[in-house]
mmCIF file of C-alpha atoms in Angstrom:
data_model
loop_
_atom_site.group_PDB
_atom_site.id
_atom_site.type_symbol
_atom_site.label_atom_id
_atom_site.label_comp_id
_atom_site.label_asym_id
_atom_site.label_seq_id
_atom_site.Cartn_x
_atom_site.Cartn_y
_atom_site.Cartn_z
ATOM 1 C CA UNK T 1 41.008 113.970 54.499
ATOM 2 C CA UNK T 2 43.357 114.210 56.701
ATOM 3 C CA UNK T 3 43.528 117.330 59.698
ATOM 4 C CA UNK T 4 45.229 119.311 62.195
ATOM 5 C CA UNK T 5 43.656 121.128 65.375
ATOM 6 C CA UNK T 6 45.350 123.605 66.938
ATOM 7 C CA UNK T 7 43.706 124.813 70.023
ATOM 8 C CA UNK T 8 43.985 127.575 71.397
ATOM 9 C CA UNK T 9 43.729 129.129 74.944
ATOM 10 C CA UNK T 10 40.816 131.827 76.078
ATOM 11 C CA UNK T 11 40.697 134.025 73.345
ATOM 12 C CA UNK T 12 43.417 132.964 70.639
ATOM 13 C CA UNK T 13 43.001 131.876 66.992
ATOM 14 C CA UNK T 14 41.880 128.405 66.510
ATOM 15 C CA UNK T 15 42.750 126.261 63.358
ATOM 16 C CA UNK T 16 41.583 123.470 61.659
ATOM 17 C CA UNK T 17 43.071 122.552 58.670
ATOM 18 C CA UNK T 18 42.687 119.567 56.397
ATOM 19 C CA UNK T 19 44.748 118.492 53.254
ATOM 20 C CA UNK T 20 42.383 115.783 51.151
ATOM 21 C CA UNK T 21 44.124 113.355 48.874
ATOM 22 C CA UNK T 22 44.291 115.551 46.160
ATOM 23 C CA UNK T 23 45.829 118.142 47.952
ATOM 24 C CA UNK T 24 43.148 120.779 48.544
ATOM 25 C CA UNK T 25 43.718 122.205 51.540
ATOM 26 C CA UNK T 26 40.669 123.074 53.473
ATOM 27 C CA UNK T 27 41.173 125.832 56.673
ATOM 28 C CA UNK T 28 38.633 126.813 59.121
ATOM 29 C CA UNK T 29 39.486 129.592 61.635
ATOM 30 C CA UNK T 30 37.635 130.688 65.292
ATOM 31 C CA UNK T 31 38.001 133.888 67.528
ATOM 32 C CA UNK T 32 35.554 134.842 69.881
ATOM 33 C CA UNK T 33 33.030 137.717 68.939
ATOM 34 C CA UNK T 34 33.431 140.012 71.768
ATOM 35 C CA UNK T 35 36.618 142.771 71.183
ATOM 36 C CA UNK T 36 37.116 141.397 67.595
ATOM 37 C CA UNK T 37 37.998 145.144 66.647
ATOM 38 C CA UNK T 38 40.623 145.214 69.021
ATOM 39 C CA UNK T 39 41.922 141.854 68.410
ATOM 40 C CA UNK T 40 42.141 143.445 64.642
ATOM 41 C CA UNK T 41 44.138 146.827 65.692
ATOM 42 C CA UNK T 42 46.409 144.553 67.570
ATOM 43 C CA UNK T 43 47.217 142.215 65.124
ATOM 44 C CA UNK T 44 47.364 144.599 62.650
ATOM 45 C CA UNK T 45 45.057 142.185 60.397
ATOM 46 C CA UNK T 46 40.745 142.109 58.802
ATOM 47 C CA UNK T 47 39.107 140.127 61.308
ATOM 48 C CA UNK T 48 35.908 141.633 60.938
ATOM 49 C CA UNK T 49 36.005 141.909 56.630
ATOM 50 C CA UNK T 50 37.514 138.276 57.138
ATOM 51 C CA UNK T 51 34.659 137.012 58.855
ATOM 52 C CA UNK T 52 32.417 139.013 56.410
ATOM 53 C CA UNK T 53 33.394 136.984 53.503
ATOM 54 C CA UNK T 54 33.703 133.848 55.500
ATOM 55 C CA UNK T 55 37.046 133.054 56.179
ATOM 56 C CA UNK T 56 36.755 133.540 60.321
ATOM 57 C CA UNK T 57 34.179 131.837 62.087
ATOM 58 C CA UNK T 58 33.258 133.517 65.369
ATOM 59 C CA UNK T 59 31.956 132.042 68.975
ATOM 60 C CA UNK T 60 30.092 133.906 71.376
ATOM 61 C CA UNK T 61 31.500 135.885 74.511
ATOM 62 C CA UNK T 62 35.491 136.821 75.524
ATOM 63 C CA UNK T 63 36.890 133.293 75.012
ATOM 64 C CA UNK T 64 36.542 130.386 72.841
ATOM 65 C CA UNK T 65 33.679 128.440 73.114
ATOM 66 C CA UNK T 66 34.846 124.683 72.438
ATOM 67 C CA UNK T 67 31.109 123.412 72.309
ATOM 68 C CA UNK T 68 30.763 125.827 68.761
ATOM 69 C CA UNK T 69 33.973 123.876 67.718
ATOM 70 C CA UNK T 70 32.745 120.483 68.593
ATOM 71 C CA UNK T 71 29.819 121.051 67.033
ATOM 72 C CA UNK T 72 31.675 122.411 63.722
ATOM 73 C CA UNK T 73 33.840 118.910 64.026
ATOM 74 C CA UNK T 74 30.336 116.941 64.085
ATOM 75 C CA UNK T 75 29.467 118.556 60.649
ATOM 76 C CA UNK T 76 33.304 117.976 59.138
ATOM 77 C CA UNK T 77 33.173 113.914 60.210
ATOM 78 C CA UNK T 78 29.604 114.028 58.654
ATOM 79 C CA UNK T 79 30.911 115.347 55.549
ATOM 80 C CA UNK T 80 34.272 114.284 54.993
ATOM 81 C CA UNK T 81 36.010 110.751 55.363
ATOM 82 C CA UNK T 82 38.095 111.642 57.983
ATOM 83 C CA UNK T 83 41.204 109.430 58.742
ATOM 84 C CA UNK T 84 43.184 111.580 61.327
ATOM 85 C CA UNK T 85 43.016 114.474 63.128
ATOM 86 C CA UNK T 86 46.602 115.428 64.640
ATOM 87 C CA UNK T 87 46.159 117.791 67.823
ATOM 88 C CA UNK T 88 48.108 119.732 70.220
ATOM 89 C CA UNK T 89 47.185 117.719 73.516
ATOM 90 C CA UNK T 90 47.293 120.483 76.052
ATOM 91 C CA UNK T 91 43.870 121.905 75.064
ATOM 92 C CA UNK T 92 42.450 119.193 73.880
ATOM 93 C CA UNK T 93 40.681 117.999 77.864
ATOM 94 C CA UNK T 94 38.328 121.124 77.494
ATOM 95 C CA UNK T 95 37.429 120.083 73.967
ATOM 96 C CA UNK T 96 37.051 116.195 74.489
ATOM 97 C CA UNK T 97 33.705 116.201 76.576
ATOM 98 C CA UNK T 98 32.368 118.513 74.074
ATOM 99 C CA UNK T 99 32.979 116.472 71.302
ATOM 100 C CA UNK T 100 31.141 113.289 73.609
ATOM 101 C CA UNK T 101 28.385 115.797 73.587
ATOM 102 C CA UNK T 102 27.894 116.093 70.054
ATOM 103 C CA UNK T 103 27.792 112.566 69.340
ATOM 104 C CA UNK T 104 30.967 111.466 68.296
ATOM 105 C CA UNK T 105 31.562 107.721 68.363
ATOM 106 C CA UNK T 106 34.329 105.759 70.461
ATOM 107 C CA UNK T 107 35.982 105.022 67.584
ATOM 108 C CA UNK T 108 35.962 108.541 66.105
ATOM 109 C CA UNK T 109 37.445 110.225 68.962
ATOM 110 C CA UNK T 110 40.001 107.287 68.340
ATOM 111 C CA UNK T 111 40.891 109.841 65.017
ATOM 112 C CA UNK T 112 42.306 112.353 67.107
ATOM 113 C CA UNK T 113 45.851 111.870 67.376
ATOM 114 C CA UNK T 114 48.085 113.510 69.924
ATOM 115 C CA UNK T 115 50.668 115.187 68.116
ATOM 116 C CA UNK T 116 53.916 116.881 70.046
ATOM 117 C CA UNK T 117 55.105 120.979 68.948
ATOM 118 C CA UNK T 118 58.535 119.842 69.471
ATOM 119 C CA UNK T 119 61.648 118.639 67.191
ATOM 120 C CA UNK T 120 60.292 114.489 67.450
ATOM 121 C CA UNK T 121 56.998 115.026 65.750
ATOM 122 C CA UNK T 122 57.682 118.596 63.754
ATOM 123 C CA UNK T 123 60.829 117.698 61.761
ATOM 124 C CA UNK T 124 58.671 114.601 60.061
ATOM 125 C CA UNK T 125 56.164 116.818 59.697
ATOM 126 C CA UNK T 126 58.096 119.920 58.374
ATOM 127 C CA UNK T 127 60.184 117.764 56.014
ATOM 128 C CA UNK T 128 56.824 116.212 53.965
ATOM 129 C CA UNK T 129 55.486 119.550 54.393
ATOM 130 C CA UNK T 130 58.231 121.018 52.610
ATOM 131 C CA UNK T 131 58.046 118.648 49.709
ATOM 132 C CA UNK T 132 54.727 119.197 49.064
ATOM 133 C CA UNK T 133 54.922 123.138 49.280
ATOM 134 C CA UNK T 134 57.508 123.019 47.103
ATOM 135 C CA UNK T 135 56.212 120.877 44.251
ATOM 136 C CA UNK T 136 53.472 123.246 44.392
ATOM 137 C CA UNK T 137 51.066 119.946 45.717
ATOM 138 C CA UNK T 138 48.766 122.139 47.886
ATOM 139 C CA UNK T 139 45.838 124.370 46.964
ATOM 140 C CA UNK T 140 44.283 126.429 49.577
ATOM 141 C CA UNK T 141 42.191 129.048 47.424
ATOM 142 C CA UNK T 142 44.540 132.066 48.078
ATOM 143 C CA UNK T 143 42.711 131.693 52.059
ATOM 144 C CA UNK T 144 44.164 135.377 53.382
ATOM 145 C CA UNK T 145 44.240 134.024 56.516
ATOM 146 C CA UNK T 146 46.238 130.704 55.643
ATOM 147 C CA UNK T 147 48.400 133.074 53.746
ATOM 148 C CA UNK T 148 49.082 135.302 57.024
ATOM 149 C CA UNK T 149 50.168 132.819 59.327
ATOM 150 C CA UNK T 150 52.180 131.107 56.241
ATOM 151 C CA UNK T 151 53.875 134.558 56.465
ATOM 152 C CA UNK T 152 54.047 134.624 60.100
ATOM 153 C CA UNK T 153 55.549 131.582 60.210
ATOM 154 C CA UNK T 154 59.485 130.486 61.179
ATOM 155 C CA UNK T 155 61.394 127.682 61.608
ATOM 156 C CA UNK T 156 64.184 126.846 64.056
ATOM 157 C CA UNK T 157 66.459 124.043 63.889
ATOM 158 C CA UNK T 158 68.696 122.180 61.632
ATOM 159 C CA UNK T 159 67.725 119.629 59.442
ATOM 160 C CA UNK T 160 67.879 116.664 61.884
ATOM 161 C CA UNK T 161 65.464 118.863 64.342
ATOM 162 C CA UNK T 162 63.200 121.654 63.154
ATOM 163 C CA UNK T 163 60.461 123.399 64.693
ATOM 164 C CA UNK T 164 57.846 126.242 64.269
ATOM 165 C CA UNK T 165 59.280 129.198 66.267
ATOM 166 C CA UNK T 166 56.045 130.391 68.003
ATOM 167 C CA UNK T 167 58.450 133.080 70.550
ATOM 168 C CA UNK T 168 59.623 135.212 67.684
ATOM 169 C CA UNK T 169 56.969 135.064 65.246
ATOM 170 C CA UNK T 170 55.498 138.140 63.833
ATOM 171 C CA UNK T 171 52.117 137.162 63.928
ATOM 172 C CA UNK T 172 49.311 133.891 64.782
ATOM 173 C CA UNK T 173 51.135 131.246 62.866
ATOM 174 C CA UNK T 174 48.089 128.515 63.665
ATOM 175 C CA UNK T 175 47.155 127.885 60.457
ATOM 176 C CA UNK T 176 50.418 126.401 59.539
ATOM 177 C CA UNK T 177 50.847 124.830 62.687
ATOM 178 C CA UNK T 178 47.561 123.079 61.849
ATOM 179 C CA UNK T 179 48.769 122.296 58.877
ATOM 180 C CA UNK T 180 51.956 120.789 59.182
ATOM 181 C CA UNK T 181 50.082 118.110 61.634
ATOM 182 C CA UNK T 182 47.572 117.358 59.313
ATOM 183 C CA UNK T 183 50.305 116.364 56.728
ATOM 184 C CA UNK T 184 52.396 114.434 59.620
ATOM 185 C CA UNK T 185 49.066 112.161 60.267
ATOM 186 C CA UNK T 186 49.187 111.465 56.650
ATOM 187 C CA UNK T 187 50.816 108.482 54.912
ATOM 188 C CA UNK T 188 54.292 108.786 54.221
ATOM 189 C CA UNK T 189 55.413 109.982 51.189
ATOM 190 C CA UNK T 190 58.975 109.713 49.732
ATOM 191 C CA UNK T 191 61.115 112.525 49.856
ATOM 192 C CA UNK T 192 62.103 114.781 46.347
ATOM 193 C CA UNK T 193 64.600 117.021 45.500
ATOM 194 C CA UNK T 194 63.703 120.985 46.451
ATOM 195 C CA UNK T 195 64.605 123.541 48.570
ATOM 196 C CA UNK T 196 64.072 123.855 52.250
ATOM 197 C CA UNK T 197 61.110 125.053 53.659
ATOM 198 C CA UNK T 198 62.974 127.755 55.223
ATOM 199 C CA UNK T 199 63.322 128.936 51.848
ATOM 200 C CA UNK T 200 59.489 128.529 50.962
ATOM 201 C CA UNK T 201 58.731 130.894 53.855
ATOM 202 C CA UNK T 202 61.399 133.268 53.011
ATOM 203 C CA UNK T 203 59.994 133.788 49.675
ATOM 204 C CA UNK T 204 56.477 134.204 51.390
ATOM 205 C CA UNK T 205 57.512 136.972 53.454
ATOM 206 C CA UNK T 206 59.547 138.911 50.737
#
């Protein structure tokens, strides 16, 4: 498989989502426990029926505990042949002694791959992303959650530089960050005819 981290800060949603060579597409979500209600009313969204049927994973206390995550990431190497793991870098020093602590290896840590949120690493990214959406390539299992932030999500940009457009979004929009970094840390593929993905999420949100 192949992944994308997005961390996030205090007491955000954090995503991990990996796309296997098949193209399953396998998301994991984390909010912390305390004022999960809230968080719900806010967000307008099931937090609490979404962890009841095991789509949200919780950590204890107001903020995000990256030791439950690092432990959660020992269990996914253990089970999965991990090649990559594409990650927003500006969290990532709060989750890197944690993931020491729970015995990853030298060269596993080498896995993680810093991965920018701007036009250089996103319009790769968004463009193989696209392809795949749009040939129908991914399977995520109708996740609710995936299918949230897929309708959260916008794109700014032209074709020669494209971006996720985190100011104006609706709603979290992690899960497809995540997932647009787990398919730029994959190989290559060559481009097909289709729409745009601008036109994928339209369609999402009509």
């Amino acid at each position: 498989v192949w992944a994308g981290l997005d961390l996030s800060s205090v007491n955000d949603l954090t995503a991990l989502v990996a796309v296997d060579e098949d193209g399953g597409v396998h998301p994991t979500f984390w909010l912390p426990e305390h004022g999960l209600d809230a968080k719900a009313e806010k967000d307008k969204v099931q937090y609490p029926l979404w962890k009841k049927q095991g789509f949200l994973l919780t950590t204890p206390g107001k903020a995000i505990e990256y030791r439950y995550v690092a432990k959660y990431l020992r269990g996914f190497f253990d089970k999965y042949d991990v090649q990559a793991v594409g990650f927003d870098r500006y969290n990532m020093k709060f989750l890197l002694p944690w993931l020491e602590e729970s015995g990853f290896s030298e060269q596993e840590i080498e896995k993680f791959i810093e991965f920018g949120q701007g036009t250089a690493s996103m319009t790769p990214a968004l463009r193989d992303l696209e392809v795949k959406l749009l040939n129908g390539q991914l399977k995520h299992g109708k996740n609710p959650i995936m299918n949230w932030c897929s309708h959260n999500a916008r794109v700014i940009g032209d074709s020669g530089a494209r971006k996720f457009d985190k100011k104006t979004a609706r709603g979290r929009i992690d899960g497809m960050v995540a997932l647009a970094m787990a398919v730029g840390v994959m190989p290559q593929q060559s481009e097909e005819e289709g729409g745009t993905l601008d036109d994928y999420l339209a369609d999402m949100a009509a």
